[in-house]
PDB file of C-alpha atoms in Angstrom:
ATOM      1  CA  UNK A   1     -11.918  -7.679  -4.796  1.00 41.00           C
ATOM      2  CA  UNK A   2     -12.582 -10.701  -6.790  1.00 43.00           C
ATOM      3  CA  UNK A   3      -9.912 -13.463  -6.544  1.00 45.00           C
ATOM      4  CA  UNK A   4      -8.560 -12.786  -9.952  1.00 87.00           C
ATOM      5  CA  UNK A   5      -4.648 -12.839 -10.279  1.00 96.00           C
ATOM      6  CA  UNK A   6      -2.069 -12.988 -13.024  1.00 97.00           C
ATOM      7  CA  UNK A   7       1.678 -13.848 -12.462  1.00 98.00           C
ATOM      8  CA  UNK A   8       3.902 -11.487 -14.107  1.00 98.00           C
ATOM      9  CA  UNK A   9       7.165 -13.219 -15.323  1.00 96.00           C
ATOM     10  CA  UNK A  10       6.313 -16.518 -13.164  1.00 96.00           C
ATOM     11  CA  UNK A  11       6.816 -15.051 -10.143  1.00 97.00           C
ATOM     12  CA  UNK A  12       5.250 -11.366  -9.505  1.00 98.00           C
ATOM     13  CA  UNK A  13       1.620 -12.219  -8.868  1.00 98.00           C
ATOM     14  CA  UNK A  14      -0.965  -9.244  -8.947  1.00 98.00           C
ATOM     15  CA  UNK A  15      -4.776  -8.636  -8.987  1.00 97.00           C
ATOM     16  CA  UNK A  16      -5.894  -8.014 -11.659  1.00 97.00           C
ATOM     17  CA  UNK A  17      -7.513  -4.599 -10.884  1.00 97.00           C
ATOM     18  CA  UNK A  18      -4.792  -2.473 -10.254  1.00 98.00           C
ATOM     19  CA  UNK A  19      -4.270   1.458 -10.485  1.00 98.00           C
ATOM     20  CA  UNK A  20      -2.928   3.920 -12.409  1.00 97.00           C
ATOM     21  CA  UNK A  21      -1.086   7.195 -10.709  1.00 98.00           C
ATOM     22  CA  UNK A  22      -0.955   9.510 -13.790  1.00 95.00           C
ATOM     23  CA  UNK A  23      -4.432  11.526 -12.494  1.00 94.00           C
ATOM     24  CA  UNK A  24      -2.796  12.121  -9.057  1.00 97.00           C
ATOM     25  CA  UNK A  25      -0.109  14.502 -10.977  1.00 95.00           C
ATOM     26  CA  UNK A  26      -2.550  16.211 -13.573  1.00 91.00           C
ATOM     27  CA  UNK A  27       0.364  14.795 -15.589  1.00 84.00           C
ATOM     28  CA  UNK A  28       0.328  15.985 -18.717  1.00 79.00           C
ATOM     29  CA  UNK A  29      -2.587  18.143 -18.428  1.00 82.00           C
ATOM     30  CA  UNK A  30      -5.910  18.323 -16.234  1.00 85.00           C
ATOM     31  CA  UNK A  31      -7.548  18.413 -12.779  1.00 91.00           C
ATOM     32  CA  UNK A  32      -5.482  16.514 -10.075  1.00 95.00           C
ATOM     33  CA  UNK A  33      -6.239  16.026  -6.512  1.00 97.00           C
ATOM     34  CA  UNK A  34      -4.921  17.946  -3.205  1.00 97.00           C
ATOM     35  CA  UNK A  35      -2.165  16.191  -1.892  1.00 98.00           C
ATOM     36  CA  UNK A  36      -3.761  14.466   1.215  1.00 98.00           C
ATOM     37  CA  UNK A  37      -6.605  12.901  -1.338  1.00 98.00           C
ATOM     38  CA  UNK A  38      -4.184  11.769  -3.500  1.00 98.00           C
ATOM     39  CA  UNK A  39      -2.092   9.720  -0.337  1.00 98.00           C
ATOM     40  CA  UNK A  40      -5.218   9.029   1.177  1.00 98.00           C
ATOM     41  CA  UNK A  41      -6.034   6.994  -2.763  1.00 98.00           C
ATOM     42  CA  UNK A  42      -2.858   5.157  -2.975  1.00 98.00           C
ATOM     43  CA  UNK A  43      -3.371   4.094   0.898  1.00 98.00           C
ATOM     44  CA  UNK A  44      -7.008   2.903   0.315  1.00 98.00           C
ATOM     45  CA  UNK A  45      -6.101   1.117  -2.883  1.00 98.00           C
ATOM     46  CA  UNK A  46      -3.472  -1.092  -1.211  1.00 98.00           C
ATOM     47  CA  UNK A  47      -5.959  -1.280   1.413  1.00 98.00           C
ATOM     48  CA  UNK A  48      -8.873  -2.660  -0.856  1.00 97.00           C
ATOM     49  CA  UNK A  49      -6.557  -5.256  -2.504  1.00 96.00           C
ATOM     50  CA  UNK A  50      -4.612  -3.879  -5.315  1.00 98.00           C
ATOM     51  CA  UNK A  51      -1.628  -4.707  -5.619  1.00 98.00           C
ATOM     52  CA  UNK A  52       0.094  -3.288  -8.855  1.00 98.00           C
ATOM     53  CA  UNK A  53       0.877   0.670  -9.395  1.00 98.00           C
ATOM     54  CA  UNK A  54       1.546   1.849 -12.677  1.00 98.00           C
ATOM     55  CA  UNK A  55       3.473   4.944 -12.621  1.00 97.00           C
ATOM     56  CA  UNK A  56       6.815   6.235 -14.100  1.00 94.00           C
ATOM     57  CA  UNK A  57       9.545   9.061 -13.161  1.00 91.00           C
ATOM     58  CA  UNK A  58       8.191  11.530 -15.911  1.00 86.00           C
ATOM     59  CA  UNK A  59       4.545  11.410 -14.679  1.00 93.00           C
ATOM     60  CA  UNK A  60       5.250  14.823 -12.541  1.00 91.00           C
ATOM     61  CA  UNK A  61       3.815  18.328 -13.362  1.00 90.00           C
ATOM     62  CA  UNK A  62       4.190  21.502 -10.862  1.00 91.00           C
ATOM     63  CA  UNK A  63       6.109  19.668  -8.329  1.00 93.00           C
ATOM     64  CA  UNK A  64       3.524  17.194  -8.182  1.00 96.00           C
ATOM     65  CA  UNK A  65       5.430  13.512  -8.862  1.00 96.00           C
ATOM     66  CA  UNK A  66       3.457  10.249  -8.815  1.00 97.00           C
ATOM     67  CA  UNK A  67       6.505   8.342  -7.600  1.00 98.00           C
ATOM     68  CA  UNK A  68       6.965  10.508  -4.458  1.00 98.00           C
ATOM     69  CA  UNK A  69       3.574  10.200  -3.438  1.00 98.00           C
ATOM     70  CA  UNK A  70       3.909   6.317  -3.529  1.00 98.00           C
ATOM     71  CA  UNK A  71       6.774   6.614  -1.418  1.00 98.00           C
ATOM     72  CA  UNK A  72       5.227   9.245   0.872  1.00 98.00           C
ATOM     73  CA  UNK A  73       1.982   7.143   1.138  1.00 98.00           C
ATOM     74  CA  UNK A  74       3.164   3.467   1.202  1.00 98.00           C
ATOM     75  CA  UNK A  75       7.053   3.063   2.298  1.00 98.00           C
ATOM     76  CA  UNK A  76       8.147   0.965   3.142  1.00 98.00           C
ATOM     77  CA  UNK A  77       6.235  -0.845   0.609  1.00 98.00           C
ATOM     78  CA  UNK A  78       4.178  -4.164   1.123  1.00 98.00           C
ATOM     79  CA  UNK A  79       5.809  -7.381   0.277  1.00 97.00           C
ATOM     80  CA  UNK A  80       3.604  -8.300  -2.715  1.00 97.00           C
ATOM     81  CA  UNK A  81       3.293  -4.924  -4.218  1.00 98.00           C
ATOM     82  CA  UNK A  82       4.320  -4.666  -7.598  1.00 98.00           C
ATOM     83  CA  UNK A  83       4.966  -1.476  -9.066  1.00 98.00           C
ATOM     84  CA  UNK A  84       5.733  -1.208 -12.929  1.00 98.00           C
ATOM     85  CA  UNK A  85       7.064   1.773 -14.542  1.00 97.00           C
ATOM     86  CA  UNK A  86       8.045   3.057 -17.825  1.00 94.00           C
ATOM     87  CA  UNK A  87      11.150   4.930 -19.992  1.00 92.00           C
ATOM     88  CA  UNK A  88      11.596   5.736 -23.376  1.00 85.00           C
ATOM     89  CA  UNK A  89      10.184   8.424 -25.591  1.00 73.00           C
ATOM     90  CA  UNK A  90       8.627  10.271 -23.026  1.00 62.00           C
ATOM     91  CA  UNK A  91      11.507  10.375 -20.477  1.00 47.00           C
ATOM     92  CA  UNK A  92      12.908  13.980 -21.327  1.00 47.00           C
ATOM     93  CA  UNK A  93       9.258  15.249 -21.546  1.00 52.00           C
ATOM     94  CA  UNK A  94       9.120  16.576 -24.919  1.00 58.00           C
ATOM     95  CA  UNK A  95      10.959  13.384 -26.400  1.00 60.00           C
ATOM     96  CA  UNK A  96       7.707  12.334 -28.187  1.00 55.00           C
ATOM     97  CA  UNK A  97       7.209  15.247 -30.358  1.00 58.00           C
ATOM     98  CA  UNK A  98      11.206  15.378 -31.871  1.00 62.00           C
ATOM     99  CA  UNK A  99      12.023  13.530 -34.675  1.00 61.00           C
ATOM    100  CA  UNK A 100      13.232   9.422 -33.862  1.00 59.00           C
ATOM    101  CA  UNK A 101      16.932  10.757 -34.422  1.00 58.00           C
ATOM    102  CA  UNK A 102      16.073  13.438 -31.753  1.00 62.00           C
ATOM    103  CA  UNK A 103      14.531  10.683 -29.181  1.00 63.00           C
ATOM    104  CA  UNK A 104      17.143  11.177 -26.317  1.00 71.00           C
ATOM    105  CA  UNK A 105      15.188   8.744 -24.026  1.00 76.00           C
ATOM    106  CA  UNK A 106      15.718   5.597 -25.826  1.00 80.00           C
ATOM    107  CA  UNK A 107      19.274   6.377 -26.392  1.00 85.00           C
ATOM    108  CA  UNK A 108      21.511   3.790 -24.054  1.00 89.00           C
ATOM    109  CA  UNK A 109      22.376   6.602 -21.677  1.00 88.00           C
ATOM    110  CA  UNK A 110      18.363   8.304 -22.184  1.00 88.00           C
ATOM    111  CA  UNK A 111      17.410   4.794 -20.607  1.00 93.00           C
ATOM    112  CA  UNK A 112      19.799   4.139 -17.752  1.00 94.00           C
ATOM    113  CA  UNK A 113      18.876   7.572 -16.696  1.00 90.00           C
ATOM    114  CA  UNK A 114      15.791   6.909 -17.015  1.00 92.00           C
ATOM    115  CA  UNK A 115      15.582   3.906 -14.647  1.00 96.00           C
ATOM    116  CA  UNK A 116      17.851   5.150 -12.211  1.00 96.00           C
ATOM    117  CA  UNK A 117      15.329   8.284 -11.946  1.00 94.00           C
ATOM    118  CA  UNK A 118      13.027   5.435 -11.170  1.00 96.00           C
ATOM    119  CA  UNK A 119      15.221   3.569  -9.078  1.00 98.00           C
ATOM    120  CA  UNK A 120      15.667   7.220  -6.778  1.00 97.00           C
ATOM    121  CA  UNK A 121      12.431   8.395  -6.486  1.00 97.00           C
ATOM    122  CA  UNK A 122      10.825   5.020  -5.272  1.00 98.00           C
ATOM    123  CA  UNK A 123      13.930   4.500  -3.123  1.00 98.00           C
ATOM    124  CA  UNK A 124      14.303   0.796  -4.413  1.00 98.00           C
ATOM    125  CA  UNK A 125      17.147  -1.204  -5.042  1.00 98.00           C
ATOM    126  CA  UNK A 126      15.512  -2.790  -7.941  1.00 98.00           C
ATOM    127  CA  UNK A 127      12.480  -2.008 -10.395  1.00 98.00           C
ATOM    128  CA  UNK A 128       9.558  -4.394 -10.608  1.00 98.00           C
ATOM    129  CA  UNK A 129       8.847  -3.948 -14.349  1.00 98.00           C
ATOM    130  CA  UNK A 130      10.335  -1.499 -16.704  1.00 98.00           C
ATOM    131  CA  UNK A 131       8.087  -0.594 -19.905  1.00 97.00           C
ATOM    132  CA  UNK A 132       9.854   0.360 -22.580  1.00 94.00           C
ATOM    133  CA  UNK A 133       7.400   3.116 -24.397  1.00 90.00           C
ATOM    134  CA  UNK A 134       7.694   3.956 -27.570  1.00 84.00           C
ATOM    135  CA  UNK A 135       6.295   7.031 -29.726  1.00 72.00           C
ATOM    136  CA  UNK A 136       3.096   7.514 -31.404  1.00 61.00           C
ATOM    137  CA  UNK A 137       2.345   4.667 -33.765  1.00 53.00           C
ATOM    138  CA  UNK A 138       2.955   5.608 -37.343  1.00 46.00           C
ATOM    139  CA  UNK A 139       6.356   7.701 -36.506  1.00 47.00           C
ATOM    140  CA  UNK A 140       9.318   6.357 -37.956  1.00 51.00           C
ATOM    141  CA  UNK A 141      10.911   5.047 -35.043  1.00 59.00           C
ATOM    142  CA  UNK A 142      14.147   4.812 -33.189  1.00 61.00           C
ATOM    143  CA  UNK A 143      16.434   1.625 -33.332  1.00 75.00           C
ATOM    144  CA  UNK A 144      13.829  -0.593 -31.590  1.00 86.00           C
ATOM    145  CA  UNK A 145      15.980  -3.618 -31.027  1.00 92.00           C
ATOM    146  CA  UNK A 146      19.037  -1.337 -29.759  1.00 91.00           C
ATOM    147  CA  UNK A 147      16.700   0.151 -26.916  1.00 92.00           C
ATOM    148  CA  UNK A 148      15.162  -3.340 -25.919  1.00 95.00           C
ATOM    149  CA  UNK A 149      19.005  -4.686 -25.933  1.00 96.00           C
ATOM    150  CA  UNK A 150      19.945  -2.126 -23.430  1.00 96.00           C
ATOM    151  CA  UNK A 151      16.964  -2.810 -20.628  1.00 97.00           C
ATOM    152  CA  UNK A 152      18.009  -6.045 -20.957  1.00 98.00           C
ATOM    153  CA  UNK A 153      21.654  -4.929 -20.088  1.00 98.00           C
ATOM    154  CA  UNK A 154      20.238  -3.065 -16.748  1.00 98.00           C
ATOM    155  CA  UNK A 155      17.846  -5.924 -16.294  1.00 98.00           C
ATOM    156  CA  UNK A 156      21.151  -8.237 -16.216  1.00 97.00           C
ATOM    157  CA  UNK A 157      22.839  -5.787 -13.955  1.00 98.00           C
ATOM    158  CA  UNK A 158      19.846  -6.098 -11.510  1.00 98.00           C
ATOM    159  CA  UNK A 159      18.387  -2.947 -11.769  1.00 98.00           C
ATOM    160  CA  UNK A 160      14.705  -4.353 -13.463  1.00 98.00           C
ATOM    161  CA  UNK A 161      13.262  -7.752 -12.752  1.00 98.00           C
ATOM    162  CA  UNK A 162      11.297  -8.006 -15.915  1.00 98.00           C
ATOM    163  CA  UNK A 163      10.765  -6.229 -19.045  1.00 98.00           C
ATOM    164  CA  UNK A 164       7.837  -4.773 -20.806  1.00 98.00           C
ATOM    165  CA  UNK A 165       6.959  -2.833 -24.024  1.00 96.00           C
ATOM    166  CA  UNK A 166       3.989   0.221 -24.543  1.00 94.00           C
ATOM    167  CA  UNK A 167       2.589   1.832 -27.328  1.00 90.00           C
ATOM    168  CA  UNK A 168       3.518  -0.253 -29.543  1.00 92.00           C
ATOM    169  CA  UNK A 169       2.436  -2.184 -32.751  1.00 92.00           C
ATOM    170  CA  UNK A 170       2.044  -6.337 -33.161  1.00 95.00           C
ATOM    171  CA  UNK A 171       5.322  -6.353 -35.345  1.00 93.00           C
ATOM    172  CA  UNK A 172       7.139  -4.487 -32.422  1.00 93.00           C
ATOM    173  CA  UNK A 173       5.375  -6.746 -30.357  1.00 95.00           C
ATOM    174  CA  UNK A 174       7.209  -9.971 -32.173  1.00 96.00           C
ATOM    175  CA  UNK A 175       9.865  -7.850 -32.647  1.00 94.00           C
ATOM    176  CA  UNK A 176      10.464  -7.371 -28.856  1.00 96.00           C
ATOM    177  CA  UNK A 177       9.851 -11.078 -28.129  1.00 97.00           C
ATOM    178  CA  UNK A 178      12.562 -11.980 -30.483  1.00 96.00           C
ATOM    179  CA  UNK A 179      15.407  -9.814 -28.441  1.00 96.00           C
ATOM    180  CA  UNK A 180      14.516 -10.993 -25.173  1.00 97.00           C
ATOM    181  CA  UNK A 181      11.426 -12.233 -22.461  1.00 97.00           C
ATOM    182  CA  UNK A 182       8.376  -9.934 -22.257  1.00 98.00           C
ATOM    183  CA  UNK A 183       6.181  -9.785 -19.421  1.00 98.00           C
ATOM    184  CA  UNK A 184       3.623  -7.119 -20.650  1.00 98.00           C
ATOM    185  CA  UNK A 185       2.117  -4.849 -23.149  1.00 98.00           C
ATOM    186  CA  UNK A 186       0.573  -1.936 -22.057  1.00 96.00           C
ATOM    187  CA  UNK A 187      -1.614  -0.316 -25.132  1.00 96.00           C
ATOM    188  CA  UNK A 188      -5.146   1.447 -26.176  1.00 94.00           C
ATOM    189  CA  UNK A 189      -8.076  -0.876 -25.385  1.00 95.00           C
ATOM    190  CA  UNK A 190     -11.349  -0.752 -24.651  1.00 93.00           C
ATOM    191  CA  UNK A 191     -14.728  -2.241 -25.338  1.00 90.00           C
ATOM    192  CA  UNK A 192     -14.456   0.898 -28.218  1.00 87.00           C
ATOM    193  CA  UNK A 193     -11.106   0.422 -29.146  1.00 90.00           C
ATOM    194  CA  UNK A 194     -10.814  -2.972 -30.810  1.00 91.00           C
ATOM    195  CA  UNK A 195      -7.867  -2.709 -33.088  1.00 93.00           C
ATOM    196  CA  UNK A 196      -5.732  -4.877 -30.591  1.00 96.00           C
ATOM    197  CA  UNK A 197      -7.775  -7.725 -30.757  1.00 96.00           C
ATOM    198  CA  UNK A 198      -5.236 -10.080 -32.289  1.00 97.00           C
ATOM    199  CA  UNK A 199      -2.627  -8.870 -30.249  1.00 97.00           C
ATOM    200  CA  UNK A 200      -4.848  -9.606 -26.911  1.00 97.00           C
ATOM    201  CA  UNK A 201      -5.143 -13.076 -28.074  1.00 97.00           C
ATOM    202  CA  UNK A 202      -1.330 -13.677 -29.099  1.00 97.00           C
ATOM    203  CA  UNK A 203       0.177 -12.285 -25.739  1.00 98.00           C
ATOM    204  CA  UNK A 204      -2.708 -14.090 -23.686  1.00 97.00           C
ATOM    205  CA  UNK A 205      -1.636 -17.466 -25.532  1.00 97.00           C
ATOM    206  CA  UNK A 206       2.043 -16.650 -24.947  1.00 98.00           C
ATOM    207  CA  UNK A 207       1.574 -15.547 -21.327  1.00 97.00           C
ATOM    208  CA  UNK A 208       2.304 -12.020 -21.685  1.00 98.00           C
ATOM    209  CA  UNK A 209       0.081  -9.639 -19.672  1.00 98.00           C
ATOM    210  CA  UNK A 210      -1.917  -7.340 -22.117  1.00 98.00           C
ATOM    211  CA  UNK A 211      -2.732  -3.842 -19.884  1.00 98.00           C
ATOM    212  CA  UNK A 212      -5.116  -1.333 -21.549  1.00 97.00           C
ATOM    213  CA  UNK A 213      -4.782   2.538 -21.263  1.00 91.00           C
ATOM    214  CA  UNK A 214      -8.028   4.451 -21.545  1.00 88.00           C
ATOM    215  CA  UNK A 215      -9.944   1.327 -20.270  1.00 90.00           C
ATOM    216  CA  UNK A 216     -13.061   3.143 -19.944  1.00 83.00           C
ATOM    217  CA  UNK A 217     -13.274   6.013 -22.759  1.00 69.00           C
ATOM    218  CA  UNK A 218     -14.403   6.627 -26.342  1.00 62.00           C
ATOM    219  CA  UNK A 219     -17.526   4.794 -26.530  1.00 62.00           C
ATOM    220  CA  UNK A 220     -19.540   4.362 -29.519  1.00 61.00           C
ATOM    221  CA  UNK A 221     -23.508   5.798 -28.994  1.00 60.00           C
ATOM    222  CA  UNK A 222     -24.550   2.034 -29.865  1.00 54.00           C
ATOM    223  CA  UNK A 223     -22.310   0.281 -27.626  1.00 66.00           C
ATOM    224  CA  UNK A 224     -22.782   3.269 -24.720  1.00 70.00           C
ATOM    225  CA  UNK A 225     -26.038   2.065 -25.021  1.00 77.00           C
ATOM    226  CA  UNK A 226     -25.927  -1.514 -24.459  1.00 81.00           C
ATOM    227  CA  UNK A 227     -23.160  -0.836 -21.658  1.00 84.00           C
ATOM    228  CA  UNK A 228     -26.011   1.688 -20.014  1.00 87.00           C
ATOM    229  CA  UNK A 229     -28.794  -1.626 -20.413  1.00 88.00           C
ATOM    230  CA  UNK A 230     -26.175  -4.142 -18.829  1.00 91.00           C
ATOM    231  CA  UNK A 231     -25.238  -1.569 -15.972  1.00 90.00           C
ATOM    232  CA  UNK A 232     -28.726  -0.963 -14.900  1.00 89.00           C
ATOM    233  CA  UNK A 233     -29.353  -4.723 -14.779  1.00 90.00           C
ATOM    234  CA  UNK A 234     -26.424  -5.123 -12.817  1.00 92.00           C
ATOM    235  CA  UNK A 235     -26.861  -2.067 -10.553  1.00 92.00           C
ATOM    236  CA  UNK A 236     -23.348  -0.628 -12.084  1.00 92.00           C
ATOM    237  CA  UNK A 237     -22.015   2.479 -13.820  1.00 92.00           C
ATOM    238  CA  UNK A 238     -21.172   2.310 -17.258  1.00 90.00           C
ATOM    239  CA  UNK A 239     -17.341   3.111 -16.102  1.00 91.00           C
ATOM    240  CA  UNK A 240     -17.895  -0.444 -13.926  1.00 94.00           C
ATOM    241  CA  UNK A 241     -19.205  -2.578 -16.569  1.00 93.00           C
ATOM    242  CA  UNK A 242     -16.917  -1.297 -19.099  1.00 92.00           C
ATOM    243  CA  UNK A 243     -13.896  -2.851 -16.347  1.00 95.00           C
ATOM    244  CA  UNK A 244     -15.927  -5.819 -16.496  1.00 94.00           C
ATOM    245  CA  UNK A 245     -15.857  -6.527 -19.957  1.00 93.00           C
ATOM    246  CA  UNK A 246     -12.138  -5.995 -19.730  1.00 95.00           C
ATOM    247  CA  UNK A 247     -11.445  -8.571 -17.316  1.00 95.00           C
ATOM    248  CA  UNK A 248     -13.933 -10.839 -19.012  1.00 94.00           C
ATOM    249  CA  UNK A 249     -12.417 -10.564 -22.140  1.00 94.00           C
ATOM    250  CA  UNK A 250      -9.494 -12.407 -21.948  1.00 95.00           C
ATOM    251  CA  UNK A 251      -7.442 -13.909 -18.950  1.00 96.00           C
ATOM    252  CA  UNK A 252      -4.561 -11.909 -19.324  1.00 97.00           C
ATOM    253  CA  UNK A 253      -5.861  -8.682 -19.288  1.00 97.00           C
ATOM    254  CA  UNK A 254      -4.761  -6.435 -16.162  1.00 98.00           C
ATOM    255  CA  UNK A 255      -6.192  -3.238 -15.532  1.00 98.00           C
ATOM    256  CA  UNK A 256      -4.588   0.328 -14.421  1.00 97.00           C
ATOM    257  CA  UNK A 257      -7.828   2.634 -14.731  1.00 96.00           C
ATOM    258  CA  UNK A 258      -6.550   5.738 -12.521  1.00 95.00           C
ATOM    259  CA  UNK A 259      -8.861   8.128 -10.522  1.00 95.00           C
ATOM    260  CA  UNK A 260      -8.521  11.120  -8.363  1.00 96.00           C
ATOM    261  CA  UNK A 261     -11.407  10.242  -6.481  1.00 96.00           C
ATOM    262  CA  UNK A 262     -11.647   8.032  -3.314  1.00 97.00           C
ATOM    263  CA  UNK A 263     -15.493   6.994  -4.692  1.00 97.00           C
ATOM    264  CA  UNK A 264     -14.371   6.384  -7.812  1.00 96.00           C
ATOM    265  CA  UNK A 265     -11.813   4.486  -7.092  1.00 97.00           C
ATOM    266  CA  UNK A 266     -13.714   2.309  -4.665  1.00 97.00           C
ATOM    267  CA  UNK A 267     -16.058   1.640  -7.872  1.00 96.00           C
ATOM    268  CA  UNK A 268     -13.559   0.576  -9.889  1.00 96.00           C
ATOM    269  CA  UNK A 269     -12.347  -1.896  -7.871  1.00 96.00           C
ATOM    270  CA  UNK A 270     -15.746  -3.376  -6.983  1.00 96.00           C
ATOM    271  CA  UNK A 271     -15.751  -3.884 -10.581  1.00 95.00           C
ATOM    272  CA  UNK A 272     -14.117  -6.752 -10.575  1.00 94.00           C
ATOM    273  CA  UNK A 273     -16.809  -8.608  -8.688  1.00 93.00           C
ATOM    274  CA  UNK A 274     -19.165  -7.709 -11.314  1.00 93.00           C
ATOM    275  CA  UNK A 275     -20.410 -11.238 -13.626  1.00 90.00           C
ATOM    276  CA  UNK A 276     -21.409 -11.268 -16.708  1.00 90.00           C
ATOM    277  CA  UNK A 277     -23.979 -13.738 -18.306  1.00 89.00           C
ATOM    278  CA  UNK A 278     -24.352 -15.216 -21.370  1.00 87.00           C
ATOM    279  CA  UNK A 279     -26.521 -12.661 -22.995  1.00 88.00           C
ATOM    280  CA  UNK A 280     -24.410  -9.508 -21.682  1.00 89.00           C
ATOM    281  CA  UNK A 281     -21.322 -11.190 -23.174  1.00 84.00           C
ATOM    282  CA  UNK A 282     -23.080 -11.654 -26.934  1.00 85.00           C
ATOM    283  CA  UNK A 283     -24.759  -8.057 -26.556  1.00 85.00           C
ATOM    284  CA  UNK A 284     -21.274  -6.263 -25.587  1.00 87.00           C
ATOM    285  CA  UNK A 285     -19.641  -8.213 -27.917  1.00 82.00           C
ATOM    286  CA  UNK A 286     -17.650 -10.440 -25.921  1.00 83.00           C
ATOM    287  CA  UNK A 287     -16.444 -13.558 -27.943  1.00 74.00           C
ATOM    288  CA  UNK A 288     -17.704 -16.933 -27.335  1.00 58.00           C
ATOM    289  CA  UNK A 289     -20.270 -15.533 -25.303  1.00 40.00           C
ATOM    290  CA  UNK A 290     -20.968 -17.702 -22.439  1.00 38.00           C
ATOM    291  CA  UNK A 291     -21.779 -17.133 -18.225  1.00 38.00           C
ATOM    292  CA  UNK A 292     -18.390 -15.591 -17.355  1.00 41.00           C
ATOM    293  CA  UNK A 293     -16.734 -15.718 -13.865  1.00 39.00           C
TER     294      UNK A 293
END
């Protein structure tokens, strides 16, 4: 892996190719891997560099649970391994699809539960990084503010280092900032999926973390096309260069993508040794194109 680190909150420092556990679980729907794969993952990962697990208590389907196979496959955990997880809409499964009134998970007592689910299942004292995720964008909301104000409660308690938001717009964004000190945003973004632009550029400049969810899907035919031209060059999949351009893009841009496959995984990680020049930067898009790490 690439020497390529951010510090989280001044003082959690990860690569900057990490992984994501959802696909281990199937979670909410899909293919998932045997049990022995899916240890056998999280072991290699560590072993290949990364550093930083995303994962969260509701990310469990069938008896599968993505926070007992990090325990199973890597307690007692390495000293710089960061794991962040997330409450909120999602936490009582069906939370997202009930109206905001309805929203039990980002109710004071929704999100202590929540954490302390967390706190259990990893068997830590403390949690790393708590996201606080939100609905789908365009729902009237719950009381934003009141949530936030009640991490920050269990952060000052010690039961989360540092705080984080997901799903959410710029205005919650600044919103978020103004109750108390974010670390991360974890949102849609990809080489595809541009809308988040601005907000790359504002949490980069304020030294927030920006982590994208579907790093690698959704690509236009045009762009798929270019990506294909710039792999083949490089001797990458289009998965590999689309991770590239991520980390590329800005500085503060950490990356989850999750796999159930050992090969896969490996590839994503090798990613970030990939470099792009000049002319792959202007032909993917990349702003002030230039030769890049």
């Amino acid at each position: 892996m690439g020497n390529q680190r951010w510090t989280l909150g001044g003082d959690l420092t990860i690569n900057r190719v990490g992984y994501g556990t959802m696909k281990l679980t199937g979670w909410p729907r899909g293919d998932r891997p045997d049990r022995d794969t899916a240890l056998a993952i999280l072991r290699r990962a560590v072993e290949l560099g990364v550093n930083h697990l995303d994962t969260s208590n509701y990310y469990a389907r069938d008896g599968v649970a993505a926070n007992e196979l990090i325990r199973s496959a890597l307690y007692p955990y390495p000293a710089d391994l960061v794991i962040v997880t997330k409450v909120g809409a999602l936490v009582e499964g069906d939370d997202i699809t009930r109206s905001a009134a309805e929203q039990r998970g980002v109710t004071p007592d929704g999100l202590r539960r929540g954490v302390e689910a967390n706190l259990r299942s990893l068997g830590v004292d403390r949690l790393d990084v708590v996201n606080l995720r939100m609905g789908d964008r365009g729902h009237v909301e719950p009381p934003f503010e009141a949530a936030l104000e009640s991490l920050a409660s269990l952060r000052d308690e010690g039961l989360v280092r540092h705080l984080g938001v997901s799903n959410v717009s710029p205005d919650q964004v600044a919103r978020a900032r103004a109750v108390t000190d974010i670390v991360c945003v974890q949102n849609l973004y990809n080489i595809a999926a541009r809308d988040d632009d601005p907000l790359v550029d504002t949490c980069a400049e304020a030294g927030i973390a920006y982590v994208p969810f579907f790093p690698v899907g959704g690509f236009q035919p045009l762009t798929a096309e270019h990506l294909s031209a710039v792999a083949g060059r490089l001797g990458a999949t289009v998965p590999q260069l689309a991770l590239a351009w991520l980390l590329a893009r800005s500085p503060n841009l950490v990356l989850i993508p999750g796999t159930g496959s050992l090969a896969h995984l490996e590839q994503n990680i090798a990613a970030g040794g990939l470099r792009l020049t000049g002319d792959d930067a202007a032909l993917l898009g990349l702003p002030q194109a230039r030769d890049r790490r």
